[in-house]
Short mmCIF file of C-alpha atoms in Angstrom, two decimals:
data_model
loop_
_atom_site.label_atom_id
_atom_site.label_comp_id
_atom_site.label_asym_id
_atom_site.label_seq_id
_atom_site.Cartn_x
_atom_site.Cartn_y
_atom_site.Cartn_z
CA MET A 578 -161.58 -63.99 139.08
CA LYS A 579 -163.01 -60.64 140.07
CA ILE A 580 -160.83 -58.40 142.22
CA PRO A 581 -162.85 -56.78 145.00
CA THR A 582 -162.88 -53.01 144.92
CA LYS A 583 -162.37 -51.02 148.03
CA VAL A 584 -165.33 -48.90 148.99
CA ILE A 585 -164.31 -45.47 150.20
CA HIS A 586 -166.69 -43.56 152.42
CA ALA A 587 -166.48 -39.85 152.99
CA ASP A 588 -164.59 -39.30 156.21
CA ILE A 589 -163.69 -35.66 155.76
CA SER A 590 -166.62 -33.47 156.62
CA LEU A 591 -166.51 -29.69 156.52
CA SER A 592 -168.67 -29.57 159.62
CA VAL A 593 -166.72 -32.16 161.65
CA CYS A 594 -163.15 -32.35 160.33
CA GLY A 595 -160.56 -30.76 162.61
CA TYR A 596 -158.56 -29.56 159.61
CA SER A 597 -161.49 -27.64 158.15
CA LYS A 598 -162.27 -26.12 161.54
CA VAL A 599 -158.74 -24.82 162.06
CA LEU A 600 -158.62 -23.55 158.47
CA GLU A 601 -161.86 -21.67 159.13
CA ILE A 602 -160.00 -19.81 161.86
CA ILE A 603 -156.59 -19.20 160.23
CA SER A 604 -157.28 -19.33 156.48
CA ASN A 605 -157.43 -15.55 156.14
CA LYS A 606 -153.90 -14.56 155.17
CA TRP A 607 -153.87 -11.74 157.72
CA THR A 608 -154.92 -13.83 160.74
CA ALA A 609 -151.58 -15.56 161.29
CA LEU A 610 -149.75 -12.27 160.78
CA VAL A 611 -151.88 -10.47 163.38
CA ILE A 612 -151.34 -13.33 165.84
CA TYR A 613 -147.60 -13.17 165.12
CA ALA A 614 -147.62 -9.38 165.65
CA LEU A 615 -149.31 -9.80 169.04
CA GLU A 616 -147.10 -12.69 170.11
CA ASP A 617 -144.82 -10.49 172.23
CA GLY A 618 -147.59 -8.69 174.06
CA SER A 619 -150.20 -5.99 173.93
CA MET A 620 -150.18 -3.48 171.07
CA ARG A 621 -152.21 -0.55 169.88
CA TYR A 622 -154.07 -0.68 166.56
CA GLY A 623 -151.62 1.61 164.76
CA GLU A 624 -148.62 -0.39 165.98
CA ILE A 625 -150.10 -3.61 164.63
CA GLY A 626 -150.79 -1.93 161.31
CA ARG A 627 -147.21 -0.66 161.07
CA ARG A 628 -145.79 -4.12 161.82
CA ILE A 629 -147.76 -5.89 159.07
CA ASP A 630 -146.62 -4.78 155.65
CA GLY A 631 -149.46 -4.34 153.16
CA ILE A 632 -152.46 -4.72 155.48
CA SER A 633 -155.17 -2.13 154.95
CA LYS A 634 -157.00 -0.52 157.85
CA LYS A 635 -160.18 -2.26 156.70
CA MET A 636 -158.55 -5.71 156.72
CA LEU A 637 -156.82 -5.09 160.05
CA THR A 638 -160.12 -4.04 161.60
CA GLN A 639 -161.98 -7.05 160.15
CA THR A 640 -159.24 -9.46 161.23
CA LEU A 641 -159.07 -8.09 164.77
CA ARG A 642 -162.86 -8.25 165.09
CA GLN A 643 -162.95 -11.85 163.89
CA LEU A 644 -160.11 -12.85 166.21
CA GLU A 645 -161.91 -11.15 169.08
CA ARG A 646 -165.13 -12.99 168.17
CA ASP A 647 -163.22 -16.28 168.08
CA GLY A 648 -161.83 -15.58 171.56
CA LEU A 649 -158.24 -15.35 170.35
CA VAL A 650 -157.70 -11.62 170.84
CA LYS A 651 -158.97 -9.30 173.53
CA ARG A 652 -159.45 -5.56 173.25
CA ASP A 653 -158.82 -3.35 176.25
CA ILE A 654 -160.14 0.20 176.20
CA THR A 655 -158.68 2.81 178.52
CA ALA A 656 -160.97 5.77 179.08
CA SER A 657 -159.22 8.91 177.91
CA VAL A 658 -159.59 11.49 175.15
CA PRO A 659 -159.17 9.90 172.68
CA PRO A 660 -159.70 6.41 174.13
CA ILE A 661 -156.65 4.15 174.21
CA VAL A 662 -157.32 0.74 172.70
CA ASP A 663 -154.88 -2.11 173.18
CA TYR A 664 -155.08 -5.58 171.64
CA SER A 665 -153.49 -8.72 173.02
CA LEU A 666 -153.73 -12.46 172.60
CA THR A 667 -155.96 -14.30 175.01
CA ALA A 668 -154.73 -17.51 176.63
CA LEU A 669 -156.56 -19.35 173.85
CA GLY A 670 -154.89 -17.16 171.21
CA GLU A 671 -151.47 -17.88 172.70
CA THR A 672 -152.05 -21.61 172.15
CA LEU A 673 -152.14 -20.97 168.39
CA THR A 674 -148.62 -19.54 168.37
CA VAL A 675 -147.07 -23.02 168.70
CA PRO A 676 -148.69 -24.62 165.61
CA LEU A 677 -148.17 -21.40 163.65
CA LYS A 678 -144.46 -21.51 164.53
CA HIS A 679 -144.33 -25.10 163.26
CA LEU A 680 -145.89 -24.00 159.97
CA LYS A 681 -143.34 -21.18 159.75
CA GLN A 682 -140.49 -23.66 160.40
CA TRP A 683 -141.88 -25.99 157.72
CA THR A 684 -141.98 -23.06 155.31
CA SER A 685 -138.38 -22.11 156.09
CA ALA A 686 -137.25 -25.69 155.54
CA TYR A 687 -139.30 -26.65 152.49
CA TYR A 688 -140.70 -23.64 150.63
CA SER A 689 -137.77 -23.61 148.21
CA GLU A 690 -138.79 -27.15 147.21
CA VAL A 691 -142.35 -25.95 146.61
CA GLU A 692 -141.01 -23.18 144.37
CA LYS A 693 -138.88 -25.68 142.41
CA ALA A 694 -141.87 -27.99 141.99
CA ARG A 695 -143.98 -25.08 140.72
CA GLU A 696 -141.31 -24.07 138.23
CA ALA A 697 -141.00 -27.66 136.96
CA TYR A 698 -144.78 -27.98 136.67
CA ASP A 699 -145.11 -24.64 134.86
CA GLU A 700 -142.33 -25.65 132.48
CA ILE A 701 -144.23 -28.83 131.52
CA GLU A 702 -147.64 -27.17 131.38
CA SER A 703 -146.56 -24.21 129.29
CA PRO A 704 -143.55 -25.23 127.23
CA SER A 705 -141.82 -22.39 125.45
CA ASP A 706 -142.09 -22.23 121.69
#
């Protein structure tokens, strides 16, 4: 008696899948940190840079530009010498703070388990002599 095999069809498409679309937006490691930095309101470029440890000016500029392009951050320029530029989350950008907080809570609750799993895996994969 032949057991029927289950046919699996691709149902995860990079162009359609909601997971891949959200990852396209937040997969840059700096994106979530910039959104977090702007969570409490408008900030100037230098203030954002000082809040995020390790971010270069180049990466901050690229991240802010991409977030602005995605409609998540708005840039307000006040005419003065030099011009004053403030960044803030748009209403759309503010909607991302909730899922990002859930990811942060998950990390707080479970990241130690991930570290333990990594250590156990590394111990098996590279046993000491």
